[in-house]
mmCIF file of C-alpha atoms in Angstrom:
data_model
loop_
_atom_site.group_PDB
_atom_site.id
_atom_site.type_symbol
_atom_site.label_atom_id
_atom_site.label_comp_id
_atom_site.label_asym_id
_atom_site.label_seq_id
_atom_site.Cartn_x
_atom_site.Cartn_y
_atom_site.Cartn_z
ATOM 1 C CA MET J 22 -0.004 0.084 0.159
ATOM 2 C CA ARG J 23 1.242 3.430 -0.691
ATOM 3 C CA ILE J 24 0.286 5.804 1.969
ATOM 4 C CA VAL J 25 0.302 9.789 1.564
ATOM 5 C CA ILE J 26 0.093 11.421 4.798
ATOM 6 C CA ALA J 27 -1.592 14.617 5.847
ATOM 7 C CA GLU J 28 -1.556 16.416 9.151
ATOM 8 C CA ASP J 29 -0.743 19.933 10.202
ATOM 9 C CA GLN J 30 0.794 19.281 13.556
ATOM 10 C CA GLY J 31 4.395 17.957 12.196
ATOM 11 C CA MET J 32 5.189 15.648 15.515
ATOM 12 C CA LEU J 33 2.547 13.928 15.295
ATOM 13 C CA ARG J 34 2.514 13.478 11.993
ATOM 14 C CA GLY J 35 6.246 12.207 11.934
ATOM 15 C CA ALA J 36 5.680 9.630 14.508
ATOM 16 C CA VAL J 37 2.762 8.325 12.821
ATOM 17 C CA SER J 38 4.652 8.023 9.416
ATOM 18 C CA GLN J 39 7.358 6.037 11.352
ATOM 19 C CA LEU J 40 5.108 4.121 12.992
ATOM 20 C CA LEU J 41 2.972 2.606 9.746
ATOM 21 C CA ALA J 42 6.176 2.733 7.918
ATOM 22 C CA LEU J 43 7.537 -0.316 9.899
ATOM 23 C CA GLU J 44 4.541 -2.303 8.639
ATOM 24 C CA GLU J 45 5.694 -5.043 5.821
ATOM 25 C CA ASP J 46 2.460 -3.870 3.527
ATOM 26 C CA ILE J 47 2.826 -0.176 3.611
ATOM 27 C CA GLU J 48 5.221 2.272 2.256
ATOM 28 C CA MET J 49 4.981 5.784 3.312
ATOM 29 C CA VAL J 50 5.268 8.272 -0.179
ATOM 30 C CA GLY J 51 4.687 11.394 0.961
ATOM 31 C CA GLU J 52 3.858 13.519 4.115
ATOM 32 C CA ALA J 53 1.827 16.899 3.757
ATOM 33 C CA GLU J 54 1.443 19.447 6.462
ATOM 34 C CA ASN J 55 -1.702 20.930 4.426
ATOM 35 C CA GLY J 56 -4.551 20.448 1.914
ATOM 36 C CA LYS J 57 -2.867 21.640 -1.498
ATOM 37 C CA GLN J 58 0.357 19.748 -0.158
ATOM 38 C CA ALA J 59 -1.787 16.607 -0.047
ATOM 39 C CA LEU J 60 -3.733 16.776 -3.299
ATOM 40 C CA ARG J 61 -0.316 17.503 -5.000
ATOM 41 C CA LEU J 62 1.260 14.243 -3.209
ATOM 42 C CA ILE J 63 -1.494 11.818 -3.788
ATOM 43 C CA ARG J 64 -1.334 12.773 -7.541
ATOM 44 C CA GLU J 65 2.371 12.364 -8.073
ATOM 45 C CA LYS J 66 2.739 9.521 -6.203
ATOM 46 C CA ASN J 67 0.261 7.841 -7.271
ATOM 47 C CA ALA J 68 -0.961 7.015 -3.725
ATOM 48 C CA ASP J 69 -3.297 4.153 -2.824
ATOM 49 C CA ILE J 70 -4.674 5.665 0.388
ATOM 50 C CA ALA J 71 -4.406 9.311 1.569
ATOM 51 C CA VAL J 72 -4.502 9.647 5.359
ATOM 52 C CA LEU J 73 -5.750 13.067 6.236
ATOM 53 C CA ASP J 74 -6.877 15.142 9.403
ATOM 54 C CA ILE J 75 -9.888 17.370 8.448
ATOM 55 C CA GLU J 76 -8.854 20.605 10.126
ATOM 56 C CA MET J 77 -5.933 21.853 8.332
ATOM 57 C CA PRO J 78 -4.380 24.782 5.780
ATOM 58 C CA LEU J 79 -5.479 25.493 2.418
ATOM 59 C CA LEU J 80 -7.724 22.879 2.226
ATOM 60 C CA SER J 81 -9.431 20.417 4.804
ATOM 61 C CA GLY J 82 -9.225 16.880 4.375
ATOM 62 C CA LEU J 83 -12.597 17.203 3.685
ATOM 63 C CA GLU J 84 -12.187 19.148 0.969
ATOM 64 C CA VAL J 85 -9.335 17.263 -0.246
ATOM 65 C CA ALA J 86 -11.507 13.996 -0.064
ATOM 66 C CA GLU J 87 -14.056 16.244 -2.570
ATOM 67 C CA LYS J 88 -11.708 16.977 -4.965
ATOM 68 C CA LEU J 89 -10.510 13.514 -5.306
ATOM 69 C CA ARG J 90 -13.597 11.952 -5.781
ATOM 70 C CA ASP J 91 -14.875 14.701 -8.400
ATOM 71 C CA GLU J 92 -11.981 13.999 -10.135
ATOM 72 C CA GLY J 93 -12.150 9.797 -10.392
ATOM 73 C CA SER J 94 -9.013 9.235 -8.379
ATOM 74 C CA LYS J 95 -8.545 5.774 -7.355
ATOM 75 C CA CYS J 96 -6.398 7.191 -4.182
ATOM 76 C CA ARG J 97 -9.004 5.955 -1.456
ATOM 77 C CA VAL J 98 -9.242 8.644 1.671
ATOM 78 C CA ALA J 99 -8.962 7.633 5.382
ATOM 79 C CA ILE J 100 -9.671 10.663 7.770
ATOM 80 C CA VAL J 101 -8.298 10.966 10.960
ATOM 81 C CA THR J 102 -10.197 13.530 13.095
ATOM 82 C CA THR J 103 -10.385 14.425 17.203
ATOM 83 C CA PHE J 104 -13.827 15.792 15.730
ATOM 84 C CA ALA J 105 -16.736 13.508 16.481
ATOM 85 C CA ARG J 106 -19.081 15.892 14.831
ATOM 86 C CA SER J 107 -22.324 14.315 12.660
ATOM 87 C CA GLY J 108 -21.823 16.545 10.080
ATOM 88 C CA TYR J 109 -18.749 15.982 9.378
ATOM 89 C CA LEU J 110 -19.187 12.355 9.002
ATOM 90 C CA GLN J 111 -22.219 12.640 6.750
ATOM 91 C CA ARG J 112 -20.196 15.024 4.434
ATOM 92 C CA ALA J 113 -17.551 11.958 4.625
ATOM 93 C CA VAL J 114 -19.675 9.582 3.715
ATOM 94 C CA LYS J 115 -21.434 11.948 0.738
ATOM 95 C CA ALA J 116 -17.461 12.398 -0.592
ATOM 96 C CA ASP J 117 -16.714 8.676 -0.915
ATOM 97 C CA VAL J 118 -14.436 8.575 2.569
ATOM 98 C CA MET J 119 -13.461 4.941 3.364
ATOM 99 C CA GLY J 120 -12.099 5.396 6.478
ATOM 100 C CA TYR J 121 -13.305 7.651 9.245
ATOM 101 C CA LEU J 122 -11.438 7.378 12.694
ATOM 102 C CA LEU J 123 -10.245 8.741 16.210
ATOM 103 C CA LYS J 124 -6.711 10.538 16.464
ATOM 104 C CA ASP J 125 -6.225 8.702 19.743
ATOM 105 C CA THR J 126 -6.559 5.154 17.459
ATOM 106 C CA PRO J 127 -3.301 3.432 18.554
ATOM 107 C CA VAL J 128 -1.517 2.734 15.158
ATOM 108 C CA SER J 129 -1.707 -0.928 14.962
ATOM 109 C CA GLU J 130 -5.473 -0.415 14.836
ATOM 110 C CA LEU J 131 -4.833 2.555 12.177
ATOM 111 C CA ALA J 132 -2.330 0.068 10.183
ATOM 112 C CA GLU J 133 -4.910 -2.915 10.300
ATOM 113 C CA ALA J 134 -7.851 -0.187 9.259
ATOM 114 C CA LEU J 135 -5.961 1.008 6.254
ATOM 115 C CA ARG J 136 -5.478 -2.946 5.188
ATOM 116 C CA LYS J 137 -9.619 -3.162 5.104
ATOM 117 C CA ILE J 138 -9.509 -0.076 3.004
ATOM 118 C CA ASN J 139 -7.685 -0.936 0.848
ATOM 119 C CA ALA J 140 -9.474 -4.211 0.224
ATOM 120 C CA GLY J 141 -12.358 -2.420 -0.389
ATOM 121 C CA GLN J 142 -14.582 -2.057 2.922
ATOM 122 C CA ARG J 143 -15.225 0.990 4.757
ATOM 123 C CA VAL J 144 -13.992 1.975 8.217
ATOM 124 C CA PHE J 145 -15.704 3.775 10.947
ATOM 125 C CA SER J 146 -14.918 4.684 14.304
ATOM 126 C CA PRO J 147 -18.146 3.275 16.832
ATOM 127 C CA HIS J 148 -17.555 5.995 18.196
ATOM 128 C CA LEU J 149 -18.429 8.664 15.695
ATOM 129 C CA THR J 150 -21.004 6.073 14.351
ATOM 130 C CA PHE J 151 -22.675 6.354 17.714
ATOM 131 C CA SER J 152 -22.436 10.570 18.104
ATOM 132 C CA MET J 153 -24.011 10.848 14.305
ATOM 133 C CA MET J 154 -26.710 8.602 15.699
ATOM 134 C CA GLU J 155 -27.151 11.033 18.514
ATOM 135 C CA GLU J 156 -27.533 14.155 15.977
ATOM 136 C CA ILE J 157 -30.148 12.654 13.808
ATOM 137 C CA ASN J 158 -31.260 15.581 11.299
ATOM 138 C CA PRO J 159 -34.588 17.100 13.014
ATOM 139 C CA LEU J 160 -35.591 18.661 9.808
ATOM 140 C CA THR J 161 -38.751 17.708 7.399
ATOM 141 C CA LYS J 162 -38.338 17.292 3.830
ATOM 142 C CA ARG J 163 -40.208 20.881 3.354
ATOM 143 C CA GLU J 164 -38.503 22.726 6.329
ATOM 144 C CA SER J 165 -35.059 22.005 4.227
ATOM 145 C CA GLU J 166 -36.210 22.988 0.986
ATOM 146 C CA ILE J 167 -37.686 25.705 2.811
ATOM 147 C CA LEU J 168 -34.125 26.677 4.182
ATOM 148 C CA LEU J 169 -32.483 25.702 0.712
ATOM 149 C CA HIS J 170 -34.905 28.972 -0.733
ATOM 150 C CA LEU J 171 -33.537 30.884 2.504
ATOM 151 C CA ARG J 172 -29.877 30.255 1.742
ATOM 152 C CA LYS J 173 -30.630 31.315 -1.764
ATOM 153 C CA GLY J 174 -31.971 34.872 0.164
ATOM 154 C CA ASP J 175 -35.501 34.218 -1.511
ATOM 155 C CA SER J 176 -38.049 36.287 0.166
ATOM 156 C CA VAL J 177 -41.149 34.613 2.055
ATOM 157 C CA LYS J 178 -43.248 36.031 -1.274
ATOM 158 C CA GLU J 179 -40.394 34.067 -3.749
ATOM 159 C CA ILE J 180 -40.733 30.668 -1.536
ATOM 160 C CA SER J 181 -44.646 30.835 -1.302
ATOM 161 C CA LYS J 182 -44.881 31.037 -5.088
ATOM 162 C CA ALA J 183 -42.330 28.678 -5.448
ATOM 163 C CA LEU J 184 -43.988 26.076 -3.585
ATOM 164 C CA PHE J 185 -47.276 26.832 -3.757
ATOM 165 C CA ILE J 186 -47.594 27.550 0.238
ATOM 166 C CA SER J 187 -49.251 30.327 1.446
ATOM 167 C CA PRO J 188 -46.979 33.210 2.913
ATOM 168 C CA ALA J 189 -48.339 32.605 6.559
ATOM 169 C CA THR J 190 -47.811 28.924 6.441
ATOM 170 C CA ILE J 191 -44.043 29.971 5.003
ATOM 171 C CA ARG J 192 -43.969 31.735 8.125
ATOM 172 C CA ASN J 193 -44.990 28.883 10.218
ATOM 173 C CA TYR J 194 -42.659 26.741 8.913
ATOM 174 C CA ILE J 195 -39.278 29.444 8.872
ATOM 175 C CA SER J 196 -40.453 29.881 12.868
ATOM 176 C CA GLU J 197 -40.460 26.093 13.596
ATOM 177 C CA ILE J 198 -37.210 25.515 12.239
ATOM 178 C CA ILE J 199 -35.346 28.810 14.278
ATOM 179 C CA GLN J 200 -36.952 26.739 17.112
ATOM 180 C CA LYS J 201 -35.815 23.327 15.996
ATOM 181 C CA LEU J 202 -32.036 24.358 15.290
ATOM 182 C CA GLU J 203 -32.163 26.740 18.648
ATOM 183 C CA ALA J 204 -31.295 29.142 15.815
ATOM 184 C CA ARG J 205 -31.003 33.194 16.445
ATOM 185 C CA ASN J 206 -32.631 34.216 13.103
ATOM 186 C CA ARG J 207 -33.109 32.725 9.794
ATOM 187 C CA MET J 208 -29.421 33.129 8.383
ATOM 188 C CA ASP J 209 -28.146 31.395 11.472
ATOM 189 C CA ALA J 210 -30.574 28.650 10.792
ATOM 190 C CA VAL J 211 -29.583 27.936 7.264
ATOM 191 C CA ALA J 212 -25.560 28.257 8.781
ATOM 192 C CA ILE J 213 -26.460 25.547 11.340
ATOM 193 C CA ALA J 214 -28.231 23.016 8.867
ATOM 194 C CA GLU J 215 -25.296 23.530 6.947
ATOM 195 C CA ASN J 216 -22.608 22.771 9.764
ATOM 196 C CA LYS J 217 -24.360 20.108 10.342
ATOM 197 C CA GLY J 218 -24.442 18.458 6.721
ATOM 198 C CA TRP J 219 -28.307 18.605 7.226
ATOM 199 C CA LEU J 220 -28.651 20.470 3.835
ATOM 200 C CA PRO J 221 -28.263 18.820 0.428
ATOM 201 C CA GLU J 222 -25.313 20.494 -2.024
#
């Protein structure tokens, strides 16, 4: 397996890279400190798997995964993160990420996870899938539709026309959405739903 690792904390990146390199079936072909560098190394080195941190400068791990998906790359992506957020996990699933693991995973377990990913299996930390189930999208299909219109900047009148619902009903929906998401206002509701991955692209 040809592996590229991307992590902005140099000491952690170096330690994980050295430990993975001790595995007989793993060849470390590149280390990156930001998302752009990771993308370049993945393409140049023809990596089989990219081990990416989520929070990185220039491009996040998820943005790198999305770019690889869009260009039809054969490189499989494993996200390693401290963030057990359901929005991130849902976005990772959409980006065809094959692994999503927490940073406190022992390197021996990480190596085992990479073998499974290389064989075409998905590997997700049980802690993450549990946290995702805890935070299930509370929005109905109709409420999501209305939020998409609000994201575009449509007025109540415009939404009413597009969805064939009276303006008064649209206002009721909006106040229900704001309440559900504990948002301050409409645009805050849009931001919250986006951040949690509850709005379709």
